Short mmCIF file of C-alpha atoms in Angstrom, two decimals:
data_model
loop_
_atom_site.label_atom_id
_atom_site.label_comp_id
_atom_site.label_asym_id
_atom_site.label_seq_id
_atom_site.Cartn_x
_atom_site.Cartn_y
_atom_site.Cartn_z
CA MET A 1 0.21 0.08 -0.01
CA ILE A 2 1.48 3.15 -1.18
CA PRO A 3 1.59 5.78 1.85
CA LYS A 4 -0.40 8.94 1.75
CA ILE A 5 1.00 12.00 0.24
CA GLN A 6 1.19 15.00 3.12
CA TYR A 7 2.13 18.68 3.02
CA THR A 8 3.97 20.88 5.29
CA LYS A 9 5.44 24.38 5.37
CA SER A 10 8.85 25.21 5.26
CA GLY A 11 8.73 29.23 5.38
CA ASN A 12 6.04 29.69 3.03
CA LEU A 13 6.67 26.82 0.61
CA SER A 14 4.45 23.63 0.69
CA ILE A 15 6.84 20.33 1.45
CA ALA A 16 5.62 16.77 0.31
CA TYR A 17 6.50 13.59 2.54
CA GLN A 18 5.26 10.61 3.20
CA VAL A 19 5.89 8.26 6.33
CA PHE A 20 5.81 4.37 6.71
CA GLY A 21 7.65 1.72 8.05
CA SER A 22 7.59 0.33 11.54
CA GLY A 23 10.78 0.24 13.04
CA PRO A 24 11.73 1.90 16.55
CA ILE A 25 13.46 4.97 15.45
CA ASP A 26 13.16 7.58 12.49
CA LEU A 27 14.91 7.80 9.52
CA VAL A 28 14.55 10.46 7.08
CA TYR A 29 15.89 9.84 3.79
CA ILE A 30 17.23 13.01 1.84
CA PRO A 31 17.25 12.43 -2.00
CA GLY A 32 20.01 12.71 -4.60
CA TRP A 33 19.69 15.12 -7.82
CA ILE A 34 15.91 15.26 -8.23
CA SER A 35 12.96 12.98 -6.67
CA ASN A 36 9.13 12.75 -6.72
CA ILE A 37 7.73 10.48 -3.61
CA ASP A 38 4.57 9.50 -5.90
CA TRP A 39 6.93 8.11 -8.61
CA MET A 40 9.42 6.24 -6.06
CA TRP A 41 6.71 3.84 -5.81
CA ALA A 42 6.61 2.83 -9.55
CA CYS A 43 9.93 1.06 -9.18
CA PRO A 44 9.94 -2.33 -7.90
CA GLU A 45 13.56 -2.10 -6.90
CA LEU A 46 13.46 0.94 -4.56
CA VAL A 47 10.07 -0.10 -3.25
CA ASP A 48 11.79 -3.44 -1.80
CA PHE A 49 14.60 -1.73 -0.85
CA PHE A 50 12.70 1.07 1.36
CA GLN A 51 9.82 -1.99 2.46
CA GLU A 52 12.85 -4.45 3.77
CA LEU A 53 14.63 -1.01 5.39
CA GLY A 54 10.89 -0.12 7.38
CA LYS A 55 11.28 -3.23 9.52
CA SER A 56 13.74 -1.59 11.37
CA VAL A 57 13.23 2.00 11.06
CA ARG A 58 10.24 4.59 10.55
CA ILE A 59 10.95 6.23 7.11
CA ILE A 60 10.31 10.05 6.52
CA LEU A 61 10.24 10.50 2.69
CA PHE A 62 9.96 14.11 1.04
CA ASP A 63 10.74 16.01 -1.84
CA LYS A 64 12.85 19.19 -1.31
CA ARG A 65 11.80 22.32 -2.60
CA GLY A 66 11.46 23.10 -6.30
CA THR A 67 11.46 19.22 -7.23
CA GLY A 68 8.75 16.44 -7.41
CA LEU A 69 5.41 17.20 -5.21
CA SER A 70 6.77 20.22 -3.30
CA ASP A 71 6.50 23.85 -4.37
CA ARG A 72 8.40 24.97 -7.37
CA ILE A 73 10.88 27.93 -6.56
CA VAL A 74 12.13 30.58 -8.51
CA GLU A 75 15.20 31.32 -7.31
CA LEU A 76 18.18 28.80 -6.47
CA SER A 77 17.75 27.23 -3.03
CA THR A 78 20.49 27.35 -0.65
CA LEU A 79 21.79 24.42 1.74
CA GLU A 80 20.09 26.58 4.70
CA GLU A 81 16.88 26.50 3.26
CA ARG A 82 16.87 22.95 2.34
CA MET A 83 18.23 22.14 5.95
CA GLU A 84 14.67 23.69 6.86
CA ASP A 85 12.93 21.74 4.78
CA ILE A 86 14.67 18.85 6.65
CA LYS A 87 13.54 20.46 10.18
CA ALA A 88 9.65 20.87 8.32
CA VAL A 89 9.12 17.68 7.66
CA MET A 90 10.67 16.26 11.26
CA ASP A 91 8.34 18.59 13.11
CA ALA A 92 5.43 17.37 11.00
CA THR A 93 5.76 13.62 11.97
CA ASN A 94 6.74 14.48 15.32
CA SER A 95 10.54 13.20 14.86
CA LYS A 96 12.72 14.86 17.51
CA LYS A 97 15.74 12.98 16.49
CA ALA A 98 16.35 10.96 13.38
CA ILE A 99 19.13 8.74 11.09
CA LEU A 100 19.83 11.19 8.10
CA PHE A 101 20.39 8.82 4.96
CA GLY A 102 21.56 11.32 2.16
CA HIS A 103 22.36 9.94 -1.28
CA SER A 104 24.59 11.78 -3.76
CA GLU A 105 23.92 15.60 -3.41
CA GLY A 106 21.52 14.94 -0.57
CA GLY A 107 24.69 13.83 1.25
CA SER A 108 25.87 17.43 1.59
CA VAL A 109 22.91 19.07 3.37
CA SER A 110 22.82 15.90 5.43
CA ALA A 111 26.42 16.64 6.50
CA LEU A 112 25.66 20.26 7.05
CA PHE A 113 22.70 19.39 9.24
CA SER A 114 24.44 16.94 11.54
CA ALA A 115 27.15 19.46 11.97
CA THR A 116 24.67 22.25 12.70
CA TYR A 117 21.93 20.31 14.63
CA PRO A 118 23.59 17.55 16.01
CA ASN A 119 21.43 16.97 19.01
CA ARG A 120 18.23 16.28 16.26
CA VAL A 121 20.05 13.50 14.41
CA ILE A 122 20.91 9.92 15.90
CA ALA A 123 23.34 9.18 13.36
CA LEU A 124 24.45 10.10 9.41
CA ILE A 125 24.21 7.37 6.73
CA THR A 126 25.40 8.28 2.95
CA PHE A 127 25.62 6.55 -0.36
CA GLY A 128 27.87 8.13 -3.18
CA ILE A 129 28.08 11.74 -1.81
CA PHE A 130 30.60 14.17 -2.62
CA ALA A 131 32.42 17.22 -1.14
CA LYS A 132 32.23 19.67 -3.90
CA ARG A 133 31.43 19.66 -7.52
CA ARG A 134 33.84 21.61 -9.21
CA TYR A 135 37.55 20.02 -9.99
CA SER A 136 40.71 21.94 -8.46
CA GLU A 137 44.38 20.63 -7.44
CA ASP A 138 43.12 19.64 -4.03
CA TYR A 139 40.22 17.82 -5.00
CA PRO A 140 40.81 16.45 -8.48
CA TRP A 141 38.07 13.79 -8.61
CA ALA A 142 35.26 16.88 -9.13
CA PRO A 143 33.87 17.22 -12.81
CA THR A 144 35.99 19.92 -14.72
CA ASP A 145 33.98 23.33 -15.89
CA GLU A 146 34.17 21.70 -19.42
CA GLU A 147 32.42 18.72 -18.09
CA ARG A 148 29.41 20.50 -16.25
CA GLN A 149 28.70 22.55 -19.41
CA LYS A 150 28.23 19.12 -20.93
CA VAL A 151 25.92 18.63 -18.38
CA TYR A 152 24.08 21.74 -18.68
CA ASP A 153 23.89 21.37 -22.19
CA MET A 154 21.88 17.90 -21.70
CA ILE A 155 19.49 19.57 -19.34
CA GLU A 156 19.14 22.43 -21.94
CA ASN A 157 18.64 20.28 -25.12
CA ASP A 158 17.63 16.66 -24.27
CA TRP A 159 16.07 16.66 -20.73
CA GLY A 160 13.77 13.93 -20.15
CA SER A 161 14.64 11.71 -23.33
CA GLY A 162 16.48 8.78 -24.22
CA GLU A 163 19.69 11.40 -24.51
CA MET A 164 20.65 11.74 -21.27
CA ASN A 165 23.14 9.38 -20.68
CA LEU A 166 21.18 7.81 -17.62
CA GLU A 167 22.98 4.64 -18.16
CA SER A 168 25.93 5.89 -16.68
CA LEU A 169 23.85 6.30 -13.13
CA VAL A 170 23.09 2.59 -13.51
CA PRO A 171 25.07 0.32 -15.85
CA SER A 172 23.95 -2.56 -14.77
CA LYS A 173 20.47 -1.69 -15.61
CA ALA A 174 21.41 -0.46 -19.49
CA ASN A 175 19.71 -2.97 -20.75
CA ASP A 176 16.63 -2.86 -18.29
CA ARG A 177 14.35 -1.17 -20.79
CA GLN A 178 11.35 -0.92 -18.07
CA PHE A 179 13.94 0.45 -15.36
CA MET A 180 15.68 3.10 -17.78
CA SER A 181 11.84 4.35 -18.94
CA TRP A 182 10.88 4.57 -15.23
CA LEU A 183 14.32 6.34 -14.40
CA ALA A 184 13.68 9.13 -17.37
CA SER A 185 10.28 9.60 -16.22
CA TYR A 186 11.15 10.12 -12.59
CA PHE A 187 13.50 12.66 -13.70
CA ARG A 188 10.86 14.25 -15.89
CA SER A 189 8.17 14.14 -13.03
CA GLY A 190 10.79 15.59 -10.54
CA ALA A 191 11.69 18.53 -12.12
CA SER A 192 11.35 20.73 -14.99
CA PRO A 193 14.24 21.41 -17.22
CA ARG A 194 14.49 25.04 -15.85
CA ALA A 195 14.39 23.68 -12.17
CA ALA A 196 16.83 20.85 -13.21
CA MET A 197 19.20 23.54 -14.44
CA LYS A 198 19.03 25.91 -11.40
CA LEU A 199 19.41 22.71 -9.10
CA THR A 200 22.23 21.59 -10.63
CA LYS A 201 24.01 24.96 -11.04
CA MET A 202 23.81 25.09 -7.59
CA ASN A 203 25.08 21.70 -6.71
CA THR A 204 28.22 22.78 -8.76
CA GLN A 205 28.82 25.70 -6.12
CA VAL A 206 28.46 23.41 -3.04
CA ASN A 207 32.14 22.78 -1.20
CA ILE A 208 31.34 21.14 2.20
CA ILE A 209 34.95 20.36 3.03
CA ASP A 210 35.36 22.88 5.80
CA ILE A 211 32.30 21.64 7.95
CA LEU A 212 33.50 17.67 7.73
CA GLU A 213 35.50 17.96 10.96
CA TYR A 214 32.47 19.58 12.95
CA ILE A 215 30.49 16.49 12.25
CA LYS A 216 30.36 14.59 15.76
CA VAL A 217 27.66 11.87 15.10
CA PRO A 218 27.79 8.18 14.20
CA THR A 219 28.44 8.18 10.48
CA LEU A 220 28.37 5.20 7.92
CA LEU A 221 29.65 6.26 4.48
CA MET A 222 29.00 3.81 1.32
CA GLN A 223 29.99 3.88 -2.07
CA ARG A 224 30.88 1.51 -4.84
CA THR A 225 34.42 1.25 -6.07
CA ASN A 226 33.73 2.06 -9.97
CA ASP A 227 31.12 4.58 -9.56
CA ILE A 228 31.58 6.93 -12.57
CA ASP A 229 29.39 9.98 -11.21
CA VAL A 230 30.88 9.96 -7.78
CA LYS A 231 34.77 8.53 -7.55
CA ILE A 232 35.49 6.45 -4.75
CA GLU A 233 38.35 8.77 -4.01
CA GLU A 234 36.00 11.48 -3.16
CA GLY A 235 34.39 9.00 0.01
CA LYS A 236 37.70 8.11 1.26
CA PHE A 237 38.32 11.58 1.17
CA ILE A 238 35.10 12.84 3.34
CA ALA A 239 35.43 9.83 5.39
CA GLU A 240 39.29 10.53 6.51
CA ARG A 241 37.76 14.25 7.51
CA ILE A 242 34.78 13.06 9.83
CA ASN A 243 35.86 11.92 13.28
CA ASP A 244 35.20 8.03 13.53
CA ALA A 245 33.48 7.41 10.23
CA LYS A 246 32.75 4.25 8.87
CA PHE A 247 33.68 3.80 5.30
CA VAL A 248 32.26 0.78 3.53
CA GLU A 249 33.34 0.13 -0.40
CA PHE A 250 31.27 -2.14 -2.54
CA ASP A 251 31.78 -3.75 -5.53
CA GLY A 252 30.02 -2.32 -8.76
CA ASN A 253 29.69 0.63 -10.55
CA ASP A 254 25.90 2.16 -10.18
CA HIS A 255 25.62 5.66 -8.72
CA LEU A 256 21.99 4.29 -7.49
CA PHE A 257 21.72 2.55 -4.52
CA TRP A 258 18.68 0.32 -5.21
CA ALA A 259 20.29 -1.05 -8.23
CA GLY A 260 23.26 -3.60 -8.37
CA ASN A 261 24.19 -5.44 -5.21
CA THR A 262 21.54 -3.60 -2.96
CA ARG A 263 21.26 -6.43 -0.49
CA GLU A 264 24.61 -5.94 0.58
CA VAL A 265 23.77 -2.14 0.93
CA LEU A 266 20.95 -3.24 2.78
CA ASP A 267 22.34 -5.46 5.08
CA GLU A 268 25.34 -2.67 6.04
CA MET A 269 22.80 0.14 6.90
CA LYS A 270 20.60 -2.44 9.18
CA THR A 271 23.56 -3.82 11.05
CA PHE A 272 25.26 -0.01 11.45
CA ILE A 273 21.42 0.61 12.95
CA ARG A 274 21.35 -1.98 14.75
CA GLN A 275 24.56 -1.26 16.50
CA LEU A 276 24.24 2.42 17.42
CA PRO A 277 24.94 3.24 20.84
CA PRO A 278 21.92 4.61 23.16
CA CYS A 279 20.67 8.13 21.75
CA ASP A 280 19.83 9.24 25.21
CA GLY A 281 22.51 12.36 26.08
CA CYS A 282 23.04 15.77 24.08
CA TYR A 283 25.75 16.96 22.38
CA LYS A 284 27.24 20.20 24.14
CA LYS A 285 28.58 21.56 21.09
CA ARG A 286 27.59 22.21 17.46
CA LEU A 287 28.74 24.23 14.48
CA SER A 288 28.03 27.68 14.93
CA THR A 289 28.57 31.15 12.78
CA ILE A 290 30.20 33.81 14.85
CA LEU A 291 29.93 37.40 13.51
CA PHE A 292 32.02 40.28 15.13
CA GLY A 293 32.30 44.03 14.39
CA GLN A 294 34.34 46.74 15.09
CA ILE A 295 33.84 50.58 15.20
CA ILE A 296 36.52 52.76 14.12
CA ASN A 297 37.44 55.84 15.32
CA ALA A 298 33.79 57.24 16.61
CA SER A 299 34.48 58.43 20.14
CA ASN A 300 30.80 59.15 20.25
CA PHE A 301 29.43 55.86 19.58
CA SER A 302 29.12 52.40 21.38
CA VAL A 303 28.29 48.97 20.41
CA LYS A 304 26.11 48.95 23.41
CA SER A 305 23.44 50.56 21.95
CA GLN A 306 19.94 48.88 21.77
CA GLU A 307 19.79 48.90 17.71
CA LEU A 308 22.51 46.82 17.42
CA ASP A 309 21.01 44.34 19.83
CA ASP A 310 17.96 44.64 17.46
CA PHE A 311 19.56 43.91 14.42
CA ILE A 312 21.22 40.81 16.08
CA ILE A 313 17.90 39.20 17.89
CA GLN A 314 15.77 39.76 14.65
CA ASN A 315 18.25 37.34 12.75
CA GLY A 316 18.16 34.73 15.44
CA GLY A 317 21.42 35.77 16.78
CA THR A 318 22.98 35.47 20.31
CA ILE A 319 25.33 38.37 21.92
CA ILE A 320 28.27 36.96 23.30
CA SER A 321 29.90 39.69 24.24
CA LYS A 322 29.98 43.55 23.89
CA GLU A 323 32.63 45.95 24.89
CA LYS A 324 32.74 49.92 23.77
CA LYS A 325 33.70 49.31 20.33
CA PHE A 326 33.67 46.03 19.92
CA PHE A 327 31.13 42.88 19.77
CA MET A 328 30.40 39.34 19.10
CA ALA A 329 27.52 37.27 18.01
CA ALA A 330 26.90 33.87 17.29
CA PHE A 331 24.17 32.17 14.84
CA GLU A 332 23.23 29.09 13.62
CA VAL A 333 23.44 29.39 10.18
CA PRO A 334 25.89 31.93 7.99
CA SER A 335 23.39 33.85 6.00
CA LYS A 336 21.60 35.07 9.03
CA ALA A 337 25.23 36.35 10.27
CA ILE A 338 25.69 37.90 6.89
CA ALA A 339 22.18 39.69 7.12
CA SER A 340 22.88 41.29 10.41
CA GLY A 341 26.06 42.33 9.73
CA ILE A 342 24.86 44.17 6.49
CA ASN A 343 22.10 45.67 8.14
CA ILE A 344 24.39 46.89 11.08
CA LEU A 345 26.50 48.56 8.72
CA ASN A 346 24.52 50.23 6.79
CA ASP A 347 22.84 51.87 9.70
CA LEU A 348 25.92 53.03 10.54
CA LYS A 349 27.17 54.12 7.35
CA ALA A 350 24.02 56.09 7.38
CA LYS A 351 25.32 57.73 10.46
CA GLY A 352 28.59 58.47 9.41
CA ILE A 353 30.26 55.76 11.54
CA PRO A 354 32.98 53.83 10.16
CA PHE A 355 32.37 50.19 10.85
CA SER A 356 33.90 46.87 10.02
CA ALA A 357 33.14 43.42 10.76
CA GLY A 358 34.16 39.64 10.23
CA ILE A 359 32.35 36.34 9.73
CA TYR A 360 33.83 32.46 10.53
CA MET A 361 32.93 29.26 11.74
CA LYS A 362 33.24 27.24 14.50
CA GLU A 363 32.10 24.63 17.00
CA SER A 364 30.62 26.50 19.82
CA ALA A 365 28.96 25.20 23.11
CA ALA A 366 24.61 25.27 22.16
CA ASN A 367 24.10 28.04 24.34
CA HIS A 368 27.43 30.17 23.51
CA ASP A 369 29.05 30.29 26.83
CA ASP A 370 32.02 28.70 26.15
CA PRO A 371 35.07 30.99 26.54
CA LEU A 372 37.16 32.17 23.32
CA THR A 373 39.79 29.95 22.30
CA LYS A 374 43.42 30.71 20.89
CA ARG A 375 41.83 29.93 17.39
CA ASP A 376 38.78 32.59 17.89
CA ASN A 377 41.45 34.86 19.04
CA TYR A 378 43.57 34.09 16.04
CA MET A 379 40.67 34.40 13.60
CA ILE A 380 39.22 37.61 15.01
CA ALA A 381 42.75 39.46 15.17
CA SER A 382 43.75 38.08 11.57
CA ILE A 383 40.75 39.20 10.19
CA LEU A 384 40.66 42.60 11.74
CA SER A 385 44.15 42.92 10.76
CA LEU A 386 43.11 43.12 6.93
CA ILE A 387 39.48 44.67 6.94
CA LYS A 388 39.14 48.27 5.50
CA PRO A 389 36.26 50.43 6.84
CA ASN A 390 32.74 49.64 6.05
CA LYS A 391 33.50 46.10 4.63
CA ILE A 392 32.57 42.82 5.87
CA LEU A 393 34.95 39.69 5.64
CA VAL A 394 34.07 36.42 5.67
CA THR A 395 35.95 33.29 5.41
CA GLN A 396 35.98 30.95 2.36
CA ALA A 397 33.80 28.18 4.51
CA ILE A 398 30.85 30.64 4.90
CA LYS A 399 31.04 31.67 1.17
CA HIS A 400 31.10 27.87 -0.09
CA LEU A 401 27.82 27.07 1.87
CA LEU A 402 25.83 30.17 0.34
CA SER A 403 25.37 29.57 -3.11
CA GLY A 404 21.93 30.72 -4.21
CA VAL A 405 21.86 33.56 -2.03
CA ALA A 406 21.34 37.24 -2.30
CA PHE A 407 24.83 38.15 -1.51
CA ASN A 408 28.02 38.86 -4.06
CA PHE A 409 31.17 37.54 -2.84
CA SER A 410 34.42 39.06 -4.32
CA LYS A 411 37.66 37.49 -3.59
CA ASP A 412 39.69 39.82 -1.18
CA THR A 413 42.59 38.58 0.71
CA SER A 414 43.86 35.70 2.56
CA ILE A 415 45.19 34.28 5.65
CA LEU A 416 46.87 31.04 7.17
CA THR A 417 44.64 28.63 9.06
CA TYR A 418 45.33 28.47 12.77
CA LYS A 419 47.93 25.99 13.77
CA THR A 420 47.62 23.96 10.22
CA HIS A 421 48.80 27.28 8.05
CA GLN A 422 46.80 26.38 5.16
CA LEU A 423 45.67 29.09 3.13
CA CYS A 424 42.03 30.67 3.83
CA LYS A 425 40.62 32.79 1.48
CA LEU A 426 38.48 35.82 2.64
CA TYR A 427 35.64 37.05 0.54
CA HIS A 428 34.36 40.86 0.67
CA VAL A 429 30.47 39.94 1.05
CA THR A 430 27.72 43.11 -0.16
CA ASP A 431 24.00 42.49 -0.35
CA THR A 432 22.90 41.88 -4.16
CA SER A 433 19.40 43.04 -3.33
CA ASN A 434 20.24 46.39 -2.59
CA THR A 435 23.18 47.18 -4.94
CA GLU A 436 22.27 45.76 -8.18
CA VAL A 437 19.35 46.35 -10.80
CA LYS A 438 17.15 43.75 -11.50
CA THR A 439 16.39 43.17 -15.22
CA SER A 440 14.89 40.13 -17.04
CA PHE A 441 18.18 38.80 -17.80
CA PRO A 442 21.58 39.97 -16.28
CA TYR A 443 23.10 43.19 -17.55
CA GLY A 444 19.79 43.38 -20.03
CA PHE A 445 21.26 40.95 -22.33
CA SER A 446 18.07 39.80 -24.91
CA LYS A 447 19.25 36.10 -24.53
CA TYR A 448 20.74 34.18 -21.50
CA ASP A 449 21.21 30.46 -21.61
CA SER A 450 23.26 28.48 -19.51
CA PHE A 451 26.58 28.83 -21.65
CA LEU A 452 26.34 32.75 -21.11
CA GLU A 453 25.73 32.27 -17.22
CA ASP A 454 29.04 30.16 -17.36
CA VAL A 455 30.94 32.84 -19.24
CA ILE A 456 29.87 35.54 -16.81
CA LYS A 457 31.03 33.46 -13.67
CA ILE A 458 34.32 32.83 -15.39
CA ILE A 459 34.58 36.52 -15.94
CA ASP A 460 33.70 37.40 -12.25
CA GLU A 461 36.35 34.85 -11.24
CA HIS A 462 38.92 36.78 -13.22
CA LEU A 463 38.15 40.51 -12.29
CA ASP A 464 41.12 41.14 -10.73
CA ASN A 465 43.20 40.06 -13.58
CA ASN A 466 44.44 42.48 -15.85
CA ALA A 467 45.64 40.05 -17.72
CA PHE A 468 42.52 37.91 -18.58
CA GLY A 469 41.10 38.19 -21.96
CA VAL A 470 39.92 36.31 -24.82
CA GLU A 471 42.47 33.41 -24.62
CA MET A 472 42.09 32.36 -20.81
CA LEU A 473 38.12 32.92 -21.41
CA THR A 474 38.46 30.43 -24.50
CA ARG A 475 40.60 27.80 -22.49
CA GLU A 476 38.30 28.11 -19.58
CA THR A 477 35.04 27.93 -21.51
CA GLY A 478 36.61 24.72 -23.43
CA VAL A 479 35.36 25.84 -26.96
CA SER A 480 36.98 27.62 -29.98
CA GLU A 481 37.62 31.29 -30.05
CA ARG A 482 35.48 31.17 -33.17
CA LYS A 483 32.74 29.34 -31.51
CA LEU A 484 32.99 31.90 -28.50
CA GLN A 485 33.04 34.64 -30.68
CA ARG A 486 29.88 33.58 -32.29
CA ARG A 487 27.86 32.59 -29.11
CA ILE A 488 28.45 35.49 -27.24
CA LYS A 489 27.83 37.97 -30.12
CA ASP A 490 24.85 36.03 -30.85
CA ALA A 491 23.44 36.72 -27.15
CA THR A 492 24.87 39.81 -25.95
CA GLY A 493 25.70 41.92 -29.15
CA LYS A 494 29.30 42.19 -28.12
CA SER A 495 32.45 40.66 -28.95
CA PRO A 496 34.21 38.57 -25.93
CA SER A 497 36.68 41.26 -25.04
CA GLN A 498 34.08 43.88 -24.95
CA LEU A 499 31.97 41.89 -22.95
CA ILE A 500 34.86 41.24 -20.62
CA THR A 501 35.14 45.25 -20.08
CA PHE A 502 31.43 45.72 -19.91
CA ILE A 503 31.06 43.25 -16.73
CA ARG A 504 34.25 45.03 -15.48
CA LEU A 505 32.92 48.44 -15.73
CA ASN A 506 29.39 47.17 -14.12
CA LYS A 507 30.88 45.93 -11.40
CA ALA A 508 32.90 48.73 -10.71
CA LYS A 509 30.17 51.28 -11.14
CA THR A 510 28.24 48.86 -8.30
CA ALA A 511 31.43 49.30 -6.30
CA LEU A 512 31.22 53.08 -6.62
CA LEU A 513 27.71 53.41 -5.66
CA ALA A 514 28.58 51.14 -2.51
CA ASN A 515 31.15 53.54 -1.50
CA SER A 516 33.55 50.59 -0.88
CA ASP A 517 36.85 51.61 -2.02
CA THR A 518 38.88 55.01 -3.76
CA VAL A 519 38.28 55.30 -7.60
CA ALA A 520 41.74 54.04 -7.94
CA GLU A 521 41.37 50.87 -5.69
CA ILE A 522 38.45 50.13 -7.81
CA ALA A 523 40.37 50.40 -10.96
CA PHE A 524 42.63 48.03 -9.92
CA LYS A 525 40.44 45.50 -8.31
CA TYR A 526 38.31 44.99 -11.61
CA GLY A 527 41.41 44.60 -13.68
CA PHE A 528 42.18 47.79 -14.96
CA SER A 529 45.89 48.88 -15.58
CA SER A 530 45.58 52.12 -14.76
CA PRO A 531 43.11 54.48 -13.21
CA SER A 532 43.23 57.08 -16.06
CA TYR A 533 42.33 54.23 -18.39
CA PHE A 534 39.33 53.06 -16.34
CA SER A 535 38.01 56.57 -16.07
CA LYS A 536 38.31 56.83 -20.19
CA CYS A 537 36.28 53.58 -20.54
CA PHE A 538 34.09 54.34 -17.62
CA LYS A 539 32.96 57.55 -19.48
CA LYS A 540 32.63 56.20 -22.60
CA GLU A 541 30.31 53.31 -21.42
CA PHE A 542 28.27 55.47 -18.94
CA GLY A 543 28.59 59.01 -19.93
CA VAL A 544 30.12 59.96 -16.44
CA ARG A 545 33.55 59.85 -14.75
CA PRO A 546 33.60 57.45 -11.93
CA THR A 547 34.76 60.53 -9.69
CA GLU A 548 31.05 61.68 -10.17
CA VAL A 549 29.60 58.32 -9.18
CA ALA A 550 31.44 57.89 -6.44
CA ALA A 551 30.36 61.65 -5.34
CA MET A 552 26.99 60.64 -5.48
CA ASN A 553 27.17 58.97 -2.50
#
């Protein structure tokens, strides 16, 4: 019998869920890429897996926002919002604590939830998960940008058809027409092409490496040796960074846990669940986001004002300490800390009071009454020494978790991490909802597709490099210069070099309006070889000099 489809609210969105099983503890299944809980029951292999698992646990299934039977969304969903979806279905089913079972990209939000809300998690179980989805030298197993572009092209041109290359996800079922037909229908019913594209691009930006060390709940990671979609090395990489994690490698090449040697997977899960220690205590520490701020050269203003308290409390923050010119506050999630920091910055800026702030993540007591550690003092001192007035700097861990939010992150500088002395990038964060003019397409372009979106993203990543040009852009997009010229011209009416300059100028204009730096600093920051050349280009594009725009504030 198929369980009843029910709905609960996560914010203003309706999230679809089902509950079944007779086990004594709860398990929430966080699906991979795309799901449809109604269509799951049309796959005998998946039904058999869950019904057998349901003898050991009570299972909670749900479709994350934007997919399946849950409400569609216009913007990208963030990991934070998806954590809210998990909390919503747990609350709706009276589940105070549960095992989280995350598959593929569902593992990212499962891991973050386990670190952030450990007292709602009995254990973490994953299958075929990744820590990030973009190639880098320190994580060489992730897809390159060229490989991700092929996925975007597939979604744009072949969504739901026989050209999706779904066989790569389940090689053992490649010749099973009934299964492959169901899988294509499952994806089609789970998301429209546009929704699938948004979700895929959000996944491309996800990076949970920096939060793995904060996961303290019992953890089981499972993966198949020759999984094409997520390499076995990725699972081992993750397991090495989670304290006491158990890593189990299965033979086979299927990315889907309900294909191939499913009995072995099921037996491993049931054994792990059966051997879990009693979950009667609570974790004293959890992952938190710390916002600290400093008033600069303003003898007539103190951070002890009630207004500052209100900005923090409105976003769910807890004030840790306040001195005359300095304060610290803790938040459950990064976006709330950034929102508070920006509100405080804008309020003080309007009063003519210089202010700077930093944001980083740490493991702290649930009530935030633990004393500052040497790492805290090091992070605060290091970031404060680099912040310019009226700026907020965040660590790379913060930026990596906030793909899809209405914040703009621009690379600013770097520090060395405490003790390990690894490079930690710092980013200047601004609120794009207040500083950027919204148009039907970015920059008012008449056409916009995934290729142009990626071109703009690549340009954004090289804004401070005045040597960046058409040659580097061609290399990073993985297409010929001729094709690059044609596609950019068709979409924007500009040549690639004109587009690079155009984007640099628009970013510089936004910075000038925000009054974040001097004209000269902005010129170099956005890749212009000299302030005079910047001024000439700016006047040609906008009809005014940059100094005139800066004077508007």
